[in-house]
């Protein structure tokens, strides 16, 4: 859910922010790529890309030019996201950051759709599996439900879409 909020925020920021031409760069795959979003003359978002033109790093900045969140994307040979590593600053103070780290590993079915996402919390170099997310699709390929289970396979959340 936090990822969806971040993506929504990124999309709304793209619609409301302006950037100079030198912040857009021609990629190897043709077309322009957004690299920075400015607000009040300060960088508030940055994006890095791989040689295929896929986003590899998404960074948001908050107060004091501190990173408020960052996500690193890893792709397989079919250009599908197989892993995301992220952190978010959840502190309520500008004096010290309190960072929360997480990892998501995505697996795909033979139809090319995500069939499972494993979510891990990260503490230092240790990662602990915290939940397993399984989407269900309709005949048109739209997600109609998402079941989030705890590591002991007990349902934790069920989201249904109509």
mmCIF file with all atom_site columns, C-alpha atoms in Angstrom:
data_model
loop_
_atom_site.group_PDB
_atom_site.id
_atom_site.type_symbol
_atom_site.label_atom_id
_atom_site.label_alt_id
_atom_site.label_comp_id
_atom_site.label_asym_id
_atom_site.label_entity_id
_atom_site.label_seq_id
_atom_site.pdbx_PDB_ins_code
_atom_site.Cartn_x
_atom_site.Cartn_y
_atom_site.Cartn_z
_atom_site.occupancy
_atom_site.B_iso_or_equiv
_atom_site.pdbx_formal_charge
_atom_site.auth_seq_id
_atom_site.auth_comp_id
_atom_site.auth_asym_id
_atom_site.auth_atom_id
_atom_site.pdbx_PDB_model_num
ATOM 1   C CA . UNK A 1 1   ? 0.000   0.000   0.000   1.00 0.00 ? 1   UNK A CA 1
ATOM 2   C CA . UNK A 1 2   ? 2.864   2.371   0.818   1.00 0.00 ? 2   UNK A CA 1
ATOM 3   C CA . UNK A 1 3   ? 4.324   1.705   -2.650  1.00 0.00 ? 3   UNK A CA 1
ATOM 4   C CA . UNK A 1 4   ? 0.994   2.597   -4.256  1.00 0.00 ? 4   UNK A CA 1
ATOM 5   C CA . UNK A 1 5   ? 0.920   5.856   -2.282  1.00 0.00 ? 5   UNK A CA 1
ATOM 6   C CA . UNK A 1 6   ? 4.470   6.644   -3.356  1.00 0.00 ? 6   UNK A CA 1
ATOM 7   C CA . UNK A 1 7   ? 3.617   5.982   -7.003  1.00 0.00 ? 7   UNK A CA 1
ATOM 8   C CA . UNK A 1 8   ? 0.513   8.149   -6.713  1.00 0.00 ? 8   UNK A CA 1
ATOM 9   C CA . UNK A 1 9   ? 2.604   10.909  -5.147  1.00 0.00 ? 9   UNK A CA 1
ATOM 10  C CA . UNK A 1 10  ? 5.188   10.617  -7.918  1.00 0.00 ? 10  UNK A CA 1
ATOM 11  C CA . UNK A 1 11  ? 2.500   10.833  -10.578 1.00 0.00 ? 11  UNK A CA 1
ATOM 12  C CA . UNK A 1 12  ? 0.858   13.881  -9.028  1.00 0.00 ? 12  UNK A CA 1
ATOM 13  C CA . UNK A 1 13  ? 4.233   15.548  -8.584  1.00 0.00 ? 13  UNK A CA 1
ATOM 14  C CA . UNK A 1 14  ? 5.030   14.952  -12.255 1.00 0.00 ? 14  UNK A CA 1
ATOM 15  C CA . UNK A 1 15  ? 1.796   16.636  -13.254 1.00 0.00 ? 15  UNK A CA 1
ATOM 16  C CA . UNK A 1 16  ? 2.305   19.640  -10.981 1.00 0.00 ? 16  UNK A CA 1
ATOM 17  C CA . UNK A 1 17  ? 6.057   20.181  -11.273 1.00 0.00 ? 17  UNK A CA 1
ATOM 18  C CA . UNK A 1 18  ? 8.028   21.827  -14.020 1.00 0.00 ? 18  UNK A CA 1
ATOM 19  C CA . UNK A 1 19  ? 11.563  21.088  -15.036 1.00 0.00 ? 19  UNK A CA 1
ATOM 20  C CA . UNK A 1 20  ? 14.156  22.692  -17.252 1.00 0.00 ? 20  UNK A CA 1
ATOM 21  C CA . UNK A 1 21  ? 15.131  21.068  -20.545 1.00 0.00 ? 21  UNK A CA 1
ATOM 22  C CA . UNK A 1 22  ? 18.569  20.152  -19.196 1.00 0.00 ? 22  UNK A CA 1
ATOM 23  C CA . UNK A 1 23  ? 16.885  17.891  -16.621 1.00 0.00 ? 23  UNK A CA 1
ATOM 24  C CA . UNK A 1 24  ? 15.506  15.705  -19.434 1.00 0.00 ? 24  UNK A CA 1
ATOM 25  C CA . UNK A 1 25  ? 17.970  13.442  -21.212 1.00 0.00 ? 25  UNK A CA 1
ATOM 26  C CA . UNK A 1 26  ? 17.830  11.377  -24.362 1.00 0.00 ? 26  UNK A CA 1
ATOM 27  C CA . UNK A 1 27  ? 17.963  7.677   -23.461 1.00 0.00 ? 27  UNK A CA 1
ATOM 28  C CA . UNK A 1 28  ? 19.489  4.834   -25.460 1.00 0.00 ? 28  UNK A CA 1
ATOM 29  C CA . UNK A 1 29  ? 15.988  3.537   -26.199 1.00 0.00 ? 29  UNK A CA 1
ATOM 30  C CA . UNK A 1 30  ? 14.866  6.801   -27.788 1.00 0.00 ? 30  UNK A CA 1
ATOM 31  C CA . UNK A 1 31  ? 12.730  9.496   -26.302 1.00 0.00 ? 31  UNK A CA 1
ATOM 32  C CA . UNK A 1 32  ? 13.298  11.740  -23.324 1.00 0.00 ? 32  UNK A CA 1
ATOM 33  C CA . UNK A 1 33  ? 13.689  10.474  -19.776 1.00 0.00 ? 33  UNK A CA 1
ATOM 34  C CA . UNK A 1 34  ? 12.810  12.436  -16.658 1.00 0.00 ? 34  UNK A CA 1
ATOM 35  C CA . UNK A 1 35  ? 15.816  12.608  -14.344 1.00 0.00 ? 35  UNK A CA 1
ATOM 36  C CA . UNK A 1 36  ? 14.911  15.369  -11.888 1.00 0.00 ? 36  UNK A CA 1
ATOM 37  C CA . UNK A 1 37  ? 11.838  17.131  -10.561 1.00 0.00 ? 37  UNK A CA 1
ATOM 38  C CA . UNK A 1 38  ? 12.424  20.575  -9.118  1.00 0.00 ? 38  UNK A CA 1
ATOM 39  C CA . UNK A 1 39  ? 10.283  22.537  -6.691  1.00 0.00 ? 39  UNK A CA 1
ATOM 40  C CA . UNK A 1 40  ? 11.307  25.976  -5.531  1.00 0.00 ? 40  UNK A CA 1
ATOM 41  C CA . UNK A 1 41  ? 14.661  25.509  -7.259  1.00 0.00 ? 41  UNK A CA 1
ATOM 42  C CA . UNK A 1 42  ? 15.461  22.362  -5.245  1.00 0.00 ? 42  UNK A CA 1
ATOM 43  C CA . UNK A 1 43  ? 15.570  18.756  -6.430  1.00 0.00 ? 43  UNK A CA 1
ATOM 44  C CA . UNK A 1 44  ? 12.644  16.867  -4.885  1.00 0.00 ? 44  UNK A CA 1
ATOM 45  C CA . UNK A 1 45  ? 12.789  13.708  -7.029  1.00 0.00 ? 45  UNK A CA 1
ATOM 46  C CA . UNK A 1 46  ? 15.455  11.908  -9.060  1.00 0.00 ? 46  UNK A CA 1
ATOM 47  C CA . UNK A 1 47  ? 15.295  8.952   -11.439 1.00 0.00 ? 47  UNK A CA 1
ATOM 48  C CA . UNK A 1 48  ? 18.075  6.708   -12.829 1.00 0.00 ? 48  UNK A CA 1
ATOM 49  C CA . UNK A 1 49  ? 17.664  4.333   -15.781 1.00 0.00 ? 49  UNK A CA 1
ATOM 50  C CA . UNK A 1 50  ? 19.418  1.281   -17.183 1.00 0.00 ? 50  UNK A CA 1
ATOM 51  C CA . UNK A 1 51  ? 20.474  0.850   -20.815 1.00 0.00 ? 51  UNK A CA 1
ATOM 52  C CA . UNK A 1 52  ? 16.990  -0.525  -21.629 1.00 0.00 ? 52  UNK A CA 1
ATOM 53  C CA . UNK A 1 53  ? 15.392  2.720   -20.434 1.00 0.00 ? 53  UNK A CA 1
ATOM 54  C CA . UNK A 1 54  ? 13.883  1.096   -17.305 1.00 0.00 ? 54  UNK A CA 1
ATOM 55  C CA . UNK A 1 55  ? 13.902  2.965   -13.997 1.00 0.00 ? 55  UNK A CA 1
ATOM 56  C CA . UNK A 1 56  ? 16.589  1.523   -11.700 1.00 0.00 ? 56  UNK A CA 1
ATOM 57  C CA . UNK A 1 57  ? 16.429  4.056   -8.872  1.00 0.00 ? 57  UNK A CA 1
ATOM 58  C CA . UNK A 1 58  ? 13.732  6.443   -7.693  1.00 0.00 ? 58  UNK A CA 1
ATOM 59  C CA . UNK A 1 59  ? 14.676  8.957   -4.977  1.00 0.00 ? 59  UNK A CA 1
ATOM 60  C CA . UNK A 1 60  ? 12.509  11.479  -3.123  1.00 0.00 ? 60  UNK A CA 1
ATOM 61  C CA . UNK A 1 61  ? 13.911  14.317  -1.017  1.00 0.00 ? 61  UNK A CA 1
ATOM 62  C CA . UNK A 1 62  ? 12.288  15.960  1.980   1.00 0.00 ? 62  UNK A CA 1
ATOM 63  C CA . UNK A 1 63  ? 13.184  18.679  4.424   1.00 0.00 ? 63  UNK A CA 1
ATOM 64  C CA . UNK A 1 64  ? 16.798  19.711  4.592   1.00 0.00 ? 64  UNK A CA 1
ATOM 65  C CA . UNK A 1 65  ? 17.502  17.956  1.290   1.00 0.00 ? 65  UNK A CA 1
ATOM 66  C CA . UNK A 1 66  ? 17.530  14.602  3.121   1.00 0.00 ? 66  UNK A CA 1
ATOM 67  C CA . UNK A 1 67  ? 16.413  11.545  1.203   1.00 0.00 ? 67  UNK A CA 1
ATOM 68  C CA . UNK A 1 68  ? 12.885  10.796  2.404   1.00 0.00 ? 68  UNK A CA 1
ATOM 69  C CA . UNK A 1 69  ? 12.621  7.572   0.422   1.00 0.00 ? 69  UNK A CA 1
ATOM 70  C CA . UNK A 1 70  ? 14.432  5.602   -2.223  1.00 0.00 ? 70  UNK A CA 1
ATOM 71  C CA . UNK A 1 71  ? 13.587  2.507   -4.238  1.00 0.00 ? 71  UNK A CA 1
ATOM 72  C CA . UNK A 1 72  ? 16.014  0.420   -6.288  1.00 0.00 ? 72  UNK A CA 1
ATOM 73  C CA . UNK A 1 73  ? 14.535  -1.815  -9.002  1.00 0.00 ? 73  UNK A CA 1
ATOM 74  C CA . UNK A 1 74  ? 16.090  -5.068  -10.294 1.00 0.00 ? 74  UNK A CA 1
ATOM 75  C CA . UNK A 1 75  ? 14.847  -6.629  -13.539 1.00 0.00 ? 75  UNK A CA 1
ATOM 76  C CA . UNK A 1 76  ? 15.081  -10.098 -15.081 1.00 0.00 ? 76  UNK A CA 1
ATOM 77  C CA . UNK A 1 77  ? 16.085  -10.823 -18.690 1.00 0.00 ? 77  UNK A CA 1
ATOM 78  C CA . UNK A 1 78  ? 12.439  -10.270 -19.750 1.00 0.00 ? 78  UNK A CA 1
ATOM 79  C CA . UNK A 1 79  ? 12.551  -6.718  -18.321 1.00 0.00 ? 79  UNK A CA 1
ATOM 80  C CA . UNK A 1 80  ? 10.184  -7.584  -15.481 1.00 0.00 ? 80  UNK A CA 1
ATOM 81  C CA . UNK A 1 81  ? 10.755  -6.228  -11.975 1.00 0.00 ? 81  UNK A CA 1
ATOM 82  C CA . UNK A 1 82  ? 11.878  -9.134  -9.800  1.00 0.00 ? 82  UNK A CA 1
ATOM 83  C CA . UNK A 1 83  ? 13.110  -7.224  -6.758  1.00 0.00 ? 83  UNK A CA 1
ATOM 84  C CA . UNK A 1 84  ? 12.694  -3.836  -5.146  1.00 0.00 ? 84  UNK A CA 1
ATOM 85  C CA . UNK A 1 85  ? 14.743  -2.572  -2.235  1.00 0.00 ? 85  UNK A CA 1
ATOM 86  C CA . UNK A 1 86  ? 13.500  0.542   -0.524  1.00 0.00 ? 86  UNK A CA 1
ATOM 87  C CA . UNK A 1 87  ? 13.756  2.746   2.477   1.00 0.00 ? 87  UNK A CA 1
ATOM 88  C CA . UNK A 1 88  ? 11.481  5.423   3.881   1.00 0.00 ? 88  UNK A CA 1
ATOM 89  C CA . UNK A 1 89  ? 12.167  8.072   6.469   1.00 0.00 ? 89  UNK A CA 1
ATOM 90  C CA . UNK A 1 90  ? 9.365   7.796   9.024   1.00 0.00 ? 90  UNK A CA 1
ATOM 91  C CA . UNK A 1 91  ? 10.823  10.244  11.523  1.00 0.00 ? 91  UNK A CA 1
ATOM 92  C CA . UNK A 1 92  ? 8.783   13.212  12.633  1.00 0.00 ? 92  UNK A CA 1
ATOM 93  C CA . UNK A 1 93  ? 11.856  15.297  13.376  1.00 0.00 ? 93  UNK A CA 1
ATOM 94  C CA . UNK A 1 94  ? 14.353  17.123  11.220  1.00 0.00 ? 94  UNK A CA 1
ATOM 95  C CA . UNK A 1 95  ? 17.094  16.390  13.759  1.00 0.00 ? 95  UNK A CA 1
ATOM 96  C CA . UNK A 1 96  ? 17.487  12.657  13.173  1.00 0.00 ? 96  UNK A CA 1
ATOM 97  C CA . UNK A 1 97  ? 16.274  10.295  10.506  1.00 0.00 ? 97  UNK A CA 1
ATOM 98  C CA . UNK A 1 98  ? 14.441  7.091   11.351  1.00 0.00 ? 98  UNK A CA 1
ATOM 99  C CA . UNK A 1 99  ? 14.675  4.847   8.301   1.00 0.00 ? 99  UNK A CA 1
ATOM 100 C CA . UNK A 1 100 ? 12.613  1.741   7.588   1.00 0.00 ? 100 UNK A CA 1
ATOM 101 C CA . UNK A 1 101 ? 14.039  -0.688  5.026   1.00 0.00 ? 101 UNK A CA 1
ATOM 102 C CA . UNK A 1 102 ? 12.161  -3.261  3.006   1.00 0.00 ? 102 UNK A CA 1
ATOM 103 C CA . UNK A 1 103 ? 12.563  -5.708  0.156   1.00 0.00 ? 103 UNK A CA 1
ATOM 104 C CA . UNK A 1 104 ? 9.968   -7.144  -2.203  1.00 0.00 ? 104 UNK A CA 1
ATOM 105 C CA . UNK A 1 105 ? 10.634  -10.134 -4.446  1.00 0.00 ? 105 UNK A CA 1
ATOM 106 C CA . UNK A 1 106 ? 8.202   -10.708 -7.308  1.00 0.00 ? 106 UNK A CA 1
ATOM 107 C CA . UNK A 1 107 ? 7.623   -13.997 -9.125  1.00 0.00 ? 107 UNK A CA 1
ATOM 108 C CA . UNK A 1 108 ? 5.689   -14.419 -12.349 1.00 0.00 ? 108 UNK A CA 1
ATOM 109 C CA . UNK A 1 109 ? 3.439   -17.117 -13.773 1.00 0.00 ? 109 UNK A CA 1
ATOM 110 C CA . UNK A 1 110 ? 3.622   -18.538 -17.287 1.00 0.00 ? 110 UNK A CA 1
ATOM 111 C CA . UNK A 1 111 ? 1.115   -15.844 -18.337 1.00 0.00 ? 111 UNK A CA 1
ATOM 112 C CA . UNK A 1 112 ? 3.659   -13.138 -17.478 1.00 0.00 ? 112 UNK A CA 1
ATOM 113 C CA . UNK A 1 113 ? 1.643   -11.765 -14.564 1.00 0.00 ? 113 UNK A CA 1
ATOM 114 C CA . UNK A 1 114 ? 2.866   -11.411 -10.992 1.00 0.00 ? 114 UNK A CA 1
ATOM 115 C CA . UNK A 1 115 ? 1.682   -14.492 -9.124  1.00 0.00 ? 115 UNK A CA 1
ATOM 116 C CA . UNK A 1 116 ? 3.363   -13.796 -5.790  1.00 0.00 ? 116 UNK A CA 1
ATOM 117 C CA . UNK A 1 117 ? 5.256   -11.061 -3.967  1.00 0.00 ? 117 UNK A CA 1
ATOM 118 C CA . UNK A 1 118 ? 7.285   -11.813 -0.871  1.00 0.00 ? 118 UNK A CA 1
ATOM 119 C CA . UNK A 1 119 ? 7.851   -8.855  1.427   1.00 0.00 ? 119 UNK A CA 1
ATOM 120 C CA . UNK A 1 120 ? 10.809  -8.664  3.797   1.00 0.00 ? 120 UNK A CA 1
ATOM 121 C CA . UNK A 1 121 ? 11.701  -6.186  6.490   1.00 0.00 ? 121 UNK A CA 1
ATOM 122 C CA . UNK A 1 122 ? 15.367  -5.396  6.671   1.00 0.00 ? 122 UNK A CA 1
ATOM 123 C CA . UNK A 1 123 ? 17.368  -4.710  9.812   1.00 0.00 ? 123 UNK A CA 1
ATOM 124 C CA . UNK A 1 124 ? 21.039  -4.154  9.050   1.00 0.00 ? 124 UNK A CA 1
ATOM 125 C CA . UNK A 1 125 ? 22.226  -7.062  6.935   1.00 0.00 ? 125 UNK A CA 1
ATOM 126 C CA . UNK A 1 126 ? 19.383  -9.343  8.109   1.00 0.00 ? 126 UNK A CA 1
ATOM 127 C CA . UNK A 1 127 ? 16.123  -9.686  6.191   1.00 0.00 ? 127 UNK A CA 1
ATOM 128 C CA . UNK A 1 128 ? 13.000  -11.270 7.649   1.00 0.00 ? 128 UNK A CA 1
ATOM 129 C CA . UNK A 1 129 ? 10.041  -12.482 5.583   1.00 0.00 ? 129 UNK A CA 1
ATOM 130 C CA . UNK A 1 130 ? 6.996   -10.548 6.806   1.00 0.00 ? 130 UNK A CA 1
ATOM 131 C CA . UNK A 1 131 ? 4.237   -11.331 4.312   1.00 0.00 ? 131 UNK A CA 1
ATOM 132 C CA . UNK A 1 132 ? 3.279   -12.998 1.066   1.00 0.00 ? 132 UNK A CA 1
ATOM 133 C CA . UNK A 1 133 ? 1.016   -11.186 -1.379  1.00 0.00 ? 133 UNK A CA 1
ATOM 134 C CA . UNK A 1 134 ? -0.980  -13.109 -4.023  1.00 0.00 ? 134 UNK A CA 1
ATOM 135 C CA . UNK A 1 135 ? -3.057  -11.276 -6.638  1.00 0.00 ? 135 UNK A CA 1
ATOM 136 C CA . UNK A 1 136 ? -6.049  -12.766 -8.477  1.00 0.00 ? 136 UNK A CA 1
ATOM 137 C CA . UNK A 1 137 ? -6.896  -11.695 -12.031 1.00 0.00 ? 137 UNK A CA 1
ATOM 138 C CA . UNK A 1 138 ? -10.090 -11.669 -14.088 1.00 0.00 ? 138 UNK A CA 1
ATOM 139 C CA . UNK A 1 139 ? -10.407 -12.845 -17.718 1.00 0.00 ? 139 UNK A CA 1
ATOM 140 C CA . UNK A 1 140 ? -9.241  -9.431  -18.989 1.00 0.00 ? 140 UNK A CA 1
ATOM 141 C CA . UNK A 1 141 ? -6.074  -9.612  -16.871 1.00 0.00 ? 141 UNK A CA 1
ATOM 142 C CA . UNK A 1 142 ? -7.190  -7.005  -14.326 1.00 0.00 ? 142 UNK A CA 1
ATOM 143 C CA . UNK A 1 143 ? -6.387  -7.497  -10.649 1.00 0.00 ? 143 UNK A CA 1
ATOM 144 C CA . UNK A 1 144 ? -9.653  -8.313  -8.838  1.00 0.00 ? 144 UNK A CA 1
ATOM 145 C CA . UNK A 1 145 ? -8.239  -9.191  -5.439  1.00 0.00 ? 145 UNK A CA 1
ATOM 146 C CA . UNK A 1 146 ? -5.033  -9.214  -3.445  1.00 0.00 ? 146 UNK A CA 1
ATOM 147 C CA . UNK A 1 147 ? -4.541  -11.562 -0.520  1.00 0.00 ? 147 UNK A CA 1
ATOM 148 C CA . UNK A 1 148 ? -1.806  -10.690 1.943   1.00 0.00 ? 148 UNK A CA 1
ATOM 149 C CA . UNK A 1 149 ? -0.839  -13.517 4.291   1.00 0.00 ? 149 UNK A CA 1
ATOM 150 C CA . UNK A 1 150 ? 1.526   -13.681 7.205   1.00 0.00 ? 150 UNK A CA 1
ATOM 151 C CA . UNK A 1 151 ? 4.574   -15.952 7.026   1.00 0.00 ? 151 UNK A CA 1
ATOM 152 C CA . UNK A 1 152 ? 2.610   -18.755 8.710   1.00 0.00 ? 152 UNK A CA 1
ATOM 153 C CA . UNK A 1 153 ? 0.025   -18.590 5.848   1.00 0.00 ? 153 UNK A CA 1
ATOM 154 C CA . UNK A 1 154 ? -2.667  -16.916 7.953   1.00 0.00 ? 154 UNK A CA 1
ATOM 155 C CA . UNK A 1 155 ? -4.670  -14.350 5.940   1.00 0.00 ? 155 UNK A CA 1
ATOM 156 C CA . UNK A 1 156 ? -3.866  -10.841 7.116   1.00 0.00 ? 156 UNK A CA 1
ATOM 157 C CA . UNK A 1 157 ? -5.587  -8.599  4.531   1.00 0.00 ? 157 UNK A CA 1
ATOM 158 C CA . UNK A 1 158 ? -7.872  -9.168  1.570   1.00 0.00 ? 158 UNK A CA 1
ATOM 159 C CA . UNK A 1 159 ? -8.411  -6.367  -0.933  1.00 0.00 ? 159 UNK A CA 1
ATOM 160 C CA . UNK A 1 160 ? -11.198 -6.747  -3.513  1.00 0.00 ? 160 UNK A CA 1
ATOM 161 C CA . UNK A 1 161 ? -11.638 -4.546  -6.550  1.00 0.00 ? 161 UNK A CA 1
ATOM 162 C CA . UNK A 1 162 ? -14.852 -4.156  -8.512  1.00 0.00 ? 162 UNK A CA 1
#
